[in-house]
Coordinates of C-alpha atoms and ligand atoms in Angstrom, one line a residue:
X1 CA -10.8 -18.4 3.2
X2 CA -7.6 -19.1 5.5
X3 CA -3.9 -20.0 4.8
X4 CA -2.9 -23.5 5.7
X5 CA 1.0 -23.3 6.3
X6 CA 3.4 -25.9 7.6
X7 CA 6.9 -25.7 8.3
X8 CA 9.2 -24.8 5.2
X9 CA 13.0 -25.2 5.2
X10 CA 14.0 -22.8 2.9
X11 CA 12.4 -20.9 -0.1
X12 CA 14.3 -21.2 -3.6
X13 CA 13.6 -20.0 -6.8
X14 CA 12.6 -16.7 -8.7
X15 CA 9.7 -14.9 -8.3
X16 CA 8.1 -12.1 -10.5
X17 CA 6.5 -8.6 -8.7
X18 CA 3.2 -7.4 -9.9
X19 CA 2.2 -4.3 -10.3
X20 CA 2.2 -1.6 -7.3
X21 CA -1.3 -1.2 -5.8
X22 CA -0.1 2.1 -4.1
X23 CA 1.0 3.5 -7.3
X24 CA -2.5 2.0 -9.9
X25 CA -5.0 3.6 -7.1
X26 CA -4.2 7.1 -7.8
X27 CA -3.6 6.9 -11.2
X28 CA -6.8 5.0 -11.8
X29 CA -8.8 8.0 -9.8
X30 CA -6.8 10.3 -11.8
X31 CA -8.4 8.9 -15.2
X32 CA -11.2 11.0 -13.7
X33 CA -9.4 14.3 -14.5
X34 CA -10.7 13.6 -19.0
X35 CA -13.2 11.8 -20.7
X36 CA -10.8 10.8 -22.9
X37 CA -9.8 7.2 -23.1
X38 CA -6.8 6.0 -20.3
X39 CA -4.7 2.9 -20.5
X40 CA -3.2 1.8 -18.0
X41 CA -0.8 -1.5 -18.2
X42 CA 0.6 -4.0 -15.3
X43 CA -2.6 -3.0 -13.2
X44 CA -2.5 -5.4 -10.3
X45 CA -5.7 -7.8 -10.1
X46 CA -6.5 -7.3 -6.2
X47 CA -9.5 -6.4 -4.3
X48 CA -8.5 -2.6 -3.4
X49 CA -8.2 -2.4 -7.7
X50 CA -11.6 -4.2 -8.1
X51 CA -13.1 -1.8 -5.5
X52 CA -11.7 1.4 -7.3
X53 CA -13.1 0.1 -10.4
X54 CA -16.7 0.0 -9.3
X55 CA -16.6 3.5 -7.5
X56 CA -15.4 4.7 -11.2
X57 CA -17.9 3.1 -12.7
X58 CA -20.5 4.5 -10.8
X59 CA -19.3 7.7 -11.4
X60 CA -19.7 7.2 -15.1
X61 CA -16.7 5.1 -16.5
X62 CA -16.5 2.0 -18.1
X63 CA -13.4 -0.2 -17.8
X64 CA -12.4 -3.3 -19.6
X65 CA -10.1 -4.8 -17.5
X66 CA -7.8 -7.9 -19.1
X67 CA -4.2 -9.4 -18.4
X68 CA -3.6 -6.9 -16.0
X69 CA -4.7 -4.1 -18.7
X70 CA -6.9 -1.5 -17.2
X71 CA -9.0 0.9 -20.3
X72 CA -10.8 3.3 -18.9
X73 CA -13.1 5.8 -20.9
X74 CA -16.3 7.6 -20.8
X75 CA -17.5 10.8 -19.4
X76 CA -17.1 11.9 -15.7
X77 CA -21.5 12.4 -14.4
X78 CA -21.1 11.8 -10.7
X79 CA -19.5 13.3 -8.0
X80 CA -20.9 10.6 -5.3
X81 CA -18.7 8.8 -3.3
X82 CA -20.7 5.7 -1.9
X83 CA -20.4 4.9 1.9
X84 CA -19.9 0.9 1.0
X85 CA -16.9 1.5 -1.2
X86 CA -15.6 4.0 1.3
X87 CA -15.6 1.5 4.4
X88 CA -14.4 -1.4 1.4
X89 CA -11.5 0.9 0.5
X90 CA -9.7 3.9 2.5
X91 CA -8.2 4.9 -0.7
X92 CA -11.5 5.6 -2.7
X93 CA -10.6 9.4 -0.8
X94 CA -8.1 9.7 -3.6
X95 CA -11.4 10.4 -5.6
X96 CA -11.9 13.7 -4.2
X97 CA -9.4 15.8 -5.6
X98 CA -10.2 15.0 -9.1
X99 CA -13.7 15.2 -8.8
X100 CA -13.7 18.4 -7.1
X101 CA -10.6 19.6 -9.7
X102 CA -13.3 18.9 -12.4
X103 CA -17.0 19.5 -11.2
X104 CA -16.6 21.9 -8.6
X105 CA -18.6 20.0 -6.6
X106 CA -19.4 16.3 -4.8
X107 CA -20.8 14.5 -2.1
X108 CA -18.1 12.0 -0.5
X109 CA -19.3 10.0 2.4
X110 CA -16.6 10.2 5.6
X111 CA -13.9 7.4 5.9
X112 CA -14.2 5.6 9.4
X113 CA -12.0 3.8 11.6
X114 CA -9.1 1.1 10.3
X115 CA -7.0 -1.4 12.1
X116 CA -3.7 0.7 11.6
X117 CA -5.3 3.1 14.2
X118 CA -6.6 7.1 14.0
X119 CA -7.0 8.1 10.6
X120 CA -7.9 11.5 10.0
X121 CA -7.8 13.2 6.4
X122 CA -7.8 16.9 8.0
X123 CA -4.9 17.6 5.7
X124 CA -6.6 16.8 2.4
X125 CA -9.0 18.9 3.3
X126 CA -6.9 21.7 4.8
X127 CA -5.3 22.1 1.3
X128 CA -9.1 21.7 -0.5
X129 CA -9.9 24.6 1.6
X130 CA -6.9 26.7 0.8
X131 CA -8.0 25.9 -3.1
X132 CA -11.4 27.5 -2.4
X133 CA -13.6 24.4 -1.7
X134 CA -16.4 24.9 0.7
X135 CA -18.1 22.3 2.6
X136 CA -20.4 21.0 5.4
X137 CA -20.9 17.7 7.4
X138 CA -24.2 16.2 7.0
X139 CA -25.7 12.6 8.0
X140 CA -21.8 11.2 7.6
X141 CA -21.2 12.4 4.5
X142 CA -19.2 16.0 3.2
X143 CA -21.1 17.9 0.9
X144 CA -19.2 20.2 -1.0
X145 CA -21.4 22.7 -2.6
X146 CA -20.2 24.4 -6.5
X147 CA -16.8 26.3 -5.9
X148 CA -14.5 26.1 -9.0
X149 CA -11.1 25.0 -7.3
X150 CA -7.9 27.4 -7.9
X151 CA -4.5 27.4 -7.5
X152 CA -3.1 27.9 -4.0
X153 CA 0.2 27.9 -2.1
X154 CA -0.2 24.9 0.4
X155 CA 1.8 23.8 3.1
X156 CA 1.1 20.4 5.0
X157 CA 1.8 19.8 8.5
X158 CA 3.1 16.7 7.9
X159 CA 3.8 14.8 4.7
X160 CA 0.5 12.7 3.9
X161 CA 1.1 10.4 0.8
X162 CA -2.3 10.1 0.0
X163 CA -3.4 14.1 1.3
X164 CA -0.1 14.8 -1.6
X165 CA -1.7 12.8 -4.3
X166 CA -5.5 14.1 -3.7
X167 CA -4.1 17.6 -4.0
X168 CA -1.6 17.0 -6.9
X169 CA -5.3 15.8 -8.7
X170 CA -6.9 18.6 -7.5
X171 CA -4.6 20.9 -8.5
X172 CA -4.2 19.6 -12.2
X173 CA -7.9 21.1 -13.5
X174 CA -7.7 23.9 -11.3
X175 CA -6.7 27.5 -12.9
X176 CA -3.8 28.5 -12.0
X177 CA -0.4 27.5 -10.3
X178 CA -0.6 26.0 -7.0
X179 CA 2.7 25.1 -4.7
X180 CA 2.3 22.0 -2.3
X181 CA 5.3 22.2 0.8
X182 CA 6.2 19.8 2.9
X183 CA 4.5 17.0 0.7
X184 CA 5.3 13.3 0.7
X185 CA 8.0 11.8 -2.0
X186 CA 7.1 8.1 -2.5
X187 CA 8.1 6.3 -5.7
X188 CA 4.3 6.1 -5.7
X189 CA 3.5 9.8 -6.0
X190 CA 6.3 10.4 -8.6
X191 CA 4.6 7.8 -10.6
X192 CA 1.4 9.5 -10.2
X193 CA 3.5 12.8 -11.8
X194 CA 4.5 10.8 -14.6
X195 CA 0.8 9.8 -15.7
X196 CA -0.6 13.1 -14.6
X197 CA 2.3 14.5 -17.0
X198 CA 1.8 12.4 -19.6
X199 CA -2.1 13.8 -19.8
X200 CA -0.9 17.2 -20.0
X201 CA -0.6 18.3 -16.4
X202 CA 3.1 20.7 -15.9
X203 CA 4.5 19.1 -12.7
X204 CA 7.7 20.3 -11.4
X205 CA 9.0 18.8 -7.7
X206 CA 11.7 20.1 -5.9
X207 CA 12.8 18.7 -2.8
X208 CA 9.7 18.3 -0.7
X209 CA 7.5 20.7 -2.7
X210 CA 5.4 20.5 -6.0
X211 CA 4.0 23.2 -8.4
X212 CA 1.6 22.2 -10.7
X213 CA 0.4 24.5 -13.4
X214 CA -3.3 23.4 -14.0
X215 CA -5.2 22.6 -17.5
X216 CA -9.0 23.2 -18.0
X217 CA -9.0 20.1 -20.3
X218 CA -6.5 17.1 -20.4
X219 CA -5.9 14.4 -22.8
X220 CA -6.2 10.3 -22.0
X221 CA -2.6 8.4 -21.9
X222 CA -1.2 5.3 -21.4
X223 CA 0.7 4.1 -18.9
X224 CA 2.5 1.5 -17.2
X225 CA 1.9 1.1 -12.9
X226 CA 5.9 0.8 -11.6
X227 CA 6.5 -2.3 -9.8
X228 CA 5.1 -2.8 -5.9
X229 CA 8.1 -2.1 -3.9
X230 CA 6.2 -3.7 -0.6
X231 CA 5.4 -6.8 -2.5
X232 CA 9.1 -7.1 -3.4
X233 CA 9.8 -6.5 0.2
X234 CA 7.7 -9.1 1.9
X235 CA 9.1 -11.8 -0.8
X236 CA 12.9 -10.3 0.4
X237 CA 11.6 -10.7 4.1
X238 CA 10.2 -13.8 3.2
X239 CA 13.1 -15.5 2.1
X240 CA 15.3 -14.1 4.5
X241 CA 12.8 -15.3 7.5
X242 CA 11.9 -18.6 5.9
X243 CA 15.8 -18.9 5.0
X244 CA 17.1 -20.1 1.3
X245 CA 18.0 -18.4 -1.9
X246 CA 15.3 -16.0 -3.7
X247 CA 15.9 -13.6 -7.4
X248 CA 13.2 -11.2 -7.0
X249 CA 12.3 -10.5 -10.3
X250 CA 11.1 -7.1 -11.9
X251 CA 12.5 -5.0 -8.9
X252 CA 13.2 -1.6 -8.6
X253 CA 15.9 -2.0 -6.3
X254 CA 16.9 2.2 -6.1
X255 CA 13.3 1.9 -3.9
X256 CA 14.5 -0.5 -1.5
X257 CA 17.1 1.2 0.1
X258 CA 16.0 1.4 3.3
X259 CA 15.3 -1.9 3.4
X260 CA 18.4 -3.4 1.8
X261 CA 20.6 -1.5 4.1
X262 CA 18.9 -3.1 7.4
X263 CA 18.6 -6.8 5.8
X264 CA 22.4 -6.6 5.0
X265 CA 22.9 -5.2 8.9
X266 CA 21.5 -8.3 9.4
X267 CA 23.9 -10.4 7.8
X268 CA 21.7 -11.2 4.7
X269 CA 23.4 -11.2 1.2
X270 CA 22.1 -9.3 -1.6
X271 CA 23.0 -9.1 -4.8
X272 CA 22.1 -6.8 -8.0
X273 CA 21.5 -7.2 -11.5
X274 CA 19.5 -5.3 -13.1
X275 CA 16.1 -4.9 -12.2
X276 CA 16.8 -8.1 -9.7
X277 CA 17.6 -8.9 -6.5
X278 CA 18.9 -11.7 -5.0
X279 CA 18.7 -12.6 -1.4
X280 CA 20.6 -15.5 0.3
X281 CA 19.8 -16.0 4.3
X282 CA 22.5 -17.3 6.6
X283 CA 22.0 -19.6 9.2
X284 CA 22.4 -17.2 12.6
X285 CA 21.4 -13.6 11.8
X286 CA 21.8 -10.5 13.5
X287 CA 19.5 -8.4 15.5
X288 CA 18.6 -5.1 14.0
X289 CA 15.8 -2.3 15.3
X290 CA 14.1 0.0 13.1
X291 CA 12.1 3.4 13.3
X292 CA 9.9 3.5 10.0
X293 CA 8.9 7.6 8.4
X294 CA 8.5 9.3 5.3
X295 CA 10.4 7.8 2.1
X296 CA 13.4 7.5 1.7
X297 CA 13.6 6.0 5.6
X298 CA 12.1 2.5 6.4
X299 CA 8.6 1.9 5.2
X300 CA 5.7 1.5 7.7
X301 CA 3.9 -1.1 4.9
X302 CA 7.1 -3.3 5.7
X303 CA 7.1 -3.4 9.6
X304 CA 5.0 -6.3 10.6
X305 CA 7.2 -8.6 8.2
X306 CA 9.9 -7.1 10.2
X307 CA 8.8 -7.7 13.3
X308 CA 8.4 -11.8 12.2
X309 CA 11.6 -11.8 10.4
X310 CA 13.3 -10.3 13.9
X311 CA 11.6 -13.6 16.1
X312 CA 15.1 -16.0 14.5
X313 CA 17.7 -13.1 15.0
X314 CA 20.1 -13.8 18.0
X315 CA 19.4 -11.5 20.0
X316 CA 16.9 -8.5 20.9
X317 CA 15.7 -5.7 18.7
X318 CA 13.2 -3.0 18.4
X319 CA 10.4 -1.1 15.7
X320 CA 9.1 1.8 16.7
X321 CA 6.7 3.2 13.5
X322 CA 6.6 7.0 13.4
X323 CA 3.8 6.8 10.7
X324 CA 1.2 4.7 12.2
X325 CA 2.7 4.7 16.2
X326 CA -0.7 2.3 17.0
X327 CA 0.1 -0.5 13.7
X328 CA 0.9 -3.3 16.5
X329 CA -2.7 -5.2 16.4
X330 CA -0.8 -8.4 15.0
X331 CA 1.2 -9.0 17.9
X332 CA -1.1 -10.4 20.1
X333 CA -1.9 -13.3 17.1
X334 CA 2.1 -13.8 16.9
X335 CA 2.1 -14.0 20.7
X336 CA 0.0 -17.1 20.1
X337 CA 2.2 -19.2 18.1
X338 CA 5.0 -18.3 20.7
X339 CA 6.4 -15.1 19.6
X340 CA 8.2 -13.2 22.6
X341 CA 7.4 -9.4 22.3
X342 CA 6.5 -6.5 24.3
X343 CA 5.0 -3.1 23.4
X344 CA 5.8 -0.6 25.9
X345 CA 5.4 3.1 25.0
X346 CA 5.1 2.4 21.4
X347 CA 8.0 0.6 20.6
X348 CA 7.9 -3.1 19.8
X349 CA 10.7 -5.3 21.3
X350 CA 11.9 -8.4 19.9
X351 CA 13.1 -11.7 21.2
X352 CA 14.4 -15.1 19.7
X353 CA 11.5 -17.0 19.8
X354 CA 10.6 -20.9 18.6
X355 CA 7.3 -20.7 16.6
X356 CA 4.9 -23.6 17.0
X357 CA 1.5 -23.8 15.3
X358 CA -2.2 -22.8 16.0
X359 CA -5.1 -21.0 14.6
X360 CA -4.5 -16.8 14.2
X361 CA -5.9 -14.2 12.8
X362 CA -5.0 -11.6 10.5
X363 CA -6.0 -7.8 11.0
X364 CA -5.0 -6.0 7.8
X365 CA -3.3 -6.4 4.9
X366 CA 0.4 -6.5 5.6
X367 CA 0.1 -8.3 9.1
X368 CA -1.8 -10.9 7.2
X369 CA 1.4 -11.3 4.9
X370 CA 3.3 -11.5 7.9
X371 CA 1.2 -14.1 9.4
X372 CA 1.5 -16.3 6.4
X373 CA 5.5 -16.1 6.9
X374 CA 5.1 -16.8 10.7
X375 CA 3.5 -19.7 9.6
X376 CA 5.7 -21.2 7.0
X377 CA 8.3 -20.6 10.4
X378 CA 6.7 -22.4 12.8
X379 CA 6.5 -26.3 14.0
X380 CA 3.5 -27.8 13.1
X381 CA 0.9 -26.0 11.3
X382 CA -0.6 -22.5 11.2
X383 CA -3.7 -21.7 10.0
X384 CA -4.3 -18.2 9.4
X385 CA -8.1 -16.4 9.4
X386 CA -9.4 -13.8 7.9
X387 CA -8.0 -13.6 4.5
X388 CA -10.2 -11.1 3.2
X389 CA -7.4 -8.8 4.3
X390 CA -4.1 -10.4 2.0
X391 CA -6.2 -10.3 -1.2
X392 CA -6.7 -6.8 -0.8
X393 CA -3.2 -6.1 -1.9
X394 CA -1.5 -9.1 -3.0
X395 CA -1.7 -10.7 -6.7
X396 CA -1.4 -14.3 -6.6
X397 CA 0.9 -14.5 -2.9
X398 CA 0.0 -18.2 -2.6
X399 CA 0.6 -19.1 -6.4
X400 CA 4.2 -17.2 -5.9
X401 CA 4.9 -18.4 -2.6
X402 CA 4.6 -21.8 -3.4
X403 CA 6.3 -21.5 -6.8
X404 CA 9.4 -21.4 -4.0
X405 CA 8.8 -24.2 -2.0
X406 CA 6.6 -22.9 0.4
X407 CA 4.4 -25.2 2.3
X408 CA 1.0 -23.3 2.3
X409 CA -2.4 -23.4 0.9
X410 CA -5.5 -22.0 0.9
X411 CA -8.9 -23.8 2.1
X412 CA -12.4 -22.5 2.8
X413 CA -13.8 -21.9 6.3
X414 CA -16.3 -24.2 7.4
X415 CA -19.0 -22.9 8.7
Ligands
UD1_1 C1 -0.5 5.5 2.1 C2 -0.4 4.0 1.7 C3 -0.2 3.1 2.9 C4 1.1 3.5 3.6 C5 1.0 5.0 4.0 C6 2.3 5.5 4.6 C7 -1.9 4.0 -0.3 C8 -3.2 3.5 -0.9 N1 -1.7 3.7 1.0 O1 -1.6 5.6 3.0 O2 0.0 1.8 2.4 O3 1.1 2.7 4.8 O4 0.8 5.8 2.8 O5 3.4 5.3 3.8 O6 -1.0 4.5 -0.9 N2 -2.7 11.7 8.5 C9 -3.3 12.7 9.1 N3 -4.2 13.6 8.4 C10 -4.4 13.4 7.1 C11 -3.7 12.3 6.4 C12 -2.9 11.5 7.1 O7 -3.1 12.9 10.3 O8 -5.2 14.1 6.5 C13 -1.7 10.8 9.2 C14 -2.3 9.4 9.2 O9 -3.2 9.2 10.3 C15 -1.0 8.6 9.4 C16 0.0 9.4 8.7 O10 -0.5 10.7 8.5 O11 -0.6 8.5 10.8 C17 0.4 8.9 7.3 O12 -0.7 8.8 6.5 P1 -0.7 9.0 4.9 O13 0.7 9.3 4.5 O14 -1.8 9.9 4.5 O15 -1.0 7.5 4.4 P2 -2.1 7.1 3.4 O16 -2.1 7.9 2.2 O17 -3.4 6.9 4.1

């Protein structure tokens, strides 16, 4: 499929969030941890949530999956982590902490490369290790041979949102208490606490550190996924690029800080009520650079719709992203429809740039949001390839996008 877009004034209107992908991947692996039944409520319907569905099927669930209900039951038989839902989904990882937390043992084939750049997972299994798992490397894949996990005192080298989730899992059917420092905080994670709470897990955080007292046996629960603070992002960025007046809808706005702050440096106005925003765009706005890290600072998910939101500022600005320092493939595509930017050292600059039209590509799942809004910027039309990537991790963007006005659509290739 690709995104037709042309040219769009202004965006105006409501629009609802879904669902946060970030937050319904863990908790779906962590319905792993019982055999009792799980259900979980405002799952997202996205690729990434279809994906993690078959990889717990095949490890013995069943789900029934309706209006964005997720039940998920059944008894836990495999510990084998297929290579084609690995390379379909780098999050299917999340699986090995609750596997290993229950059976002691698995076989979980090794993630490869992605378009953000390096990814390693050397700090997941750093803190497996220190829980007593055992391993070797065989034909791509890391066998873990029968080692009943227990509690441990872990410190990361650096705060790894998913490494902090696999090991809050792992931790949860382990005997024993085990401390993770220097762990990531995302909204994400502390939703993860909530559910793993609510199944009997004690989970206590303070500051950067969590101690989890583990549970042989844990009950099902149901839950409802928070709202996707990088979907209400783009749609704030949206509207603020596009120009116009947008309530996002089912917000959490104490998430968005980061964000709010710079959009208002901007010269955006934002008001609050409740659990909605509203974003009006002036005409001139200002130039603003960011540096994106570890939650509460700006998020990395955001920074291409940054970087496209920064092309009508009046002046130049900079992103340098301190989580993935290599997450600049998209600007080469934006160069194409005229953007003016240069990546020197790892830092991105910015220049006032006139959009106008032509065929791009999209290389993961936020620069393919970002390319949509590029699109809806420029003269002319945009089309915009590979969209495989957006439905990864948006519900519905086109449906809500045009809901506001936008020009854009969606057509098949032809071959
Ligand atoms: C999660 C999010 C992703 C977001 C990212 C950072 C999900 C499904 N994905 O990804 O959308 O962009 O957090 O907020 O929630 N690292 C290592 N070794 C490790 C693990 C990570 O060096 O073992 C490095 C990574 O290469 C990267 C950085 O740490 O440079 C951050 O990665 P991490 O926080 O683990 O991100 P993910 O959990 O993969």
């Amino acid at each position: 499929m690709l995104g037709l877009c042309r040219r769009t004034e202004k965006l105006e209107g409501a629009v609802q969030i879904s669902g946060s992908k970030n937050a319904a991947l863990p908790i779906l692996s962590a319905c792993l941890l019982t055999d009792e039944k799980c259900v979980i409520r405002n799952v997202p319907d996205l690729e990434d949530v279809r994906v993690m569905f078959a990889l717990l099927r095949k490890m013995g669930k069943t789900i029934k999956f309706e209006k964005n209900i997720a039940q998920v039951s059944g008894r836990l038989r495999s510990g084998v982590l297929p290579e084609k839902l690995v390379r379909k989904l780098r999050a299917s990882v999340l699986v090995m902490g609750p596997v290993l937390s229950r059976l002691g043992e698995g076989s979980f084939a090794l993630p490869g490369g992605c378009a953000l750049g390096e990814r390693p997972i050397d700090i997941h299994l750093g803190g497996l290790k220190a829980m007593g798992a055992s391993y070797s490397i065989l034909r791509g894949r890391m066998i873990f041979m029968r080692q009943a996990l227990r509690g441990a005192h872990i410190k990361f080298s650096f705060p790894s949102v998913g490494a902090t989730e696999n090991l809050l899992m792992a931790s949860s059917c382990a005997g024993g208490v085990t401390v993770i420092e220097n762990a990531s905080v995302e909204p994400e994670i502390g939703d993860l606490c909530l559910f793993l709470r609510a199944m009997g897990v004690g989970i206590t955080r303070k500051g950067s550190s969590y101690t989890v007292k583990g549970r042989a046996c844990l009950g099902g629960a149901d839950f409802t996924v928070m709202p996707d603070r990088i979907e209400a992002g783009t749609f704030l960025l949206a509207a603020a690029s596009v120009g116009g007046r947008v309530r996002v809808d089912s917000a959490r706005p104490a998430h968005l800080g980061a964000l709010l702050t710079k959009l208002r440096a901007t010269g955006v106005k934002i008001s609050k009520k409740g659990n909605s925003l509203t974003v009006n765009s002036p005409k001139i706005i200002k130039p603003v650079n960011i540096v994106t890290g570890h939650y509460p600072a700006f998020p990395t998910d955001l920074q291409p719709l940054w970087a496209v939101y920064m092309l009508r500022a009046s002046g130049r600005s900079s992103i340098k992203d301190k989580i993935f320092p290599a997450r600049f493939m998209y600007v080469d595509e934006l160069k194409r429809l005229g953007a003016s930017m240069v990546l020197k050292n790892a830092v991105l600059m910015i220049n006032k740039s006139r959009l106008s039209g032509t065929n791009i590509y999209a290389c993961d799942l936020r620069a393919a949001a970002a390319m949509i809004i590029a699109g809806l910027m420029a003269e002319g039309e945009t089309r915009v390839y590979e969209l495989r990537h957006l439905f990864r991790g948006y519900e519905n963007f086109f449906i809500k996008l045009r809901k506001l006005g936008a020009n854009v659509s969606m057509e098949k290739v032809k071959k």
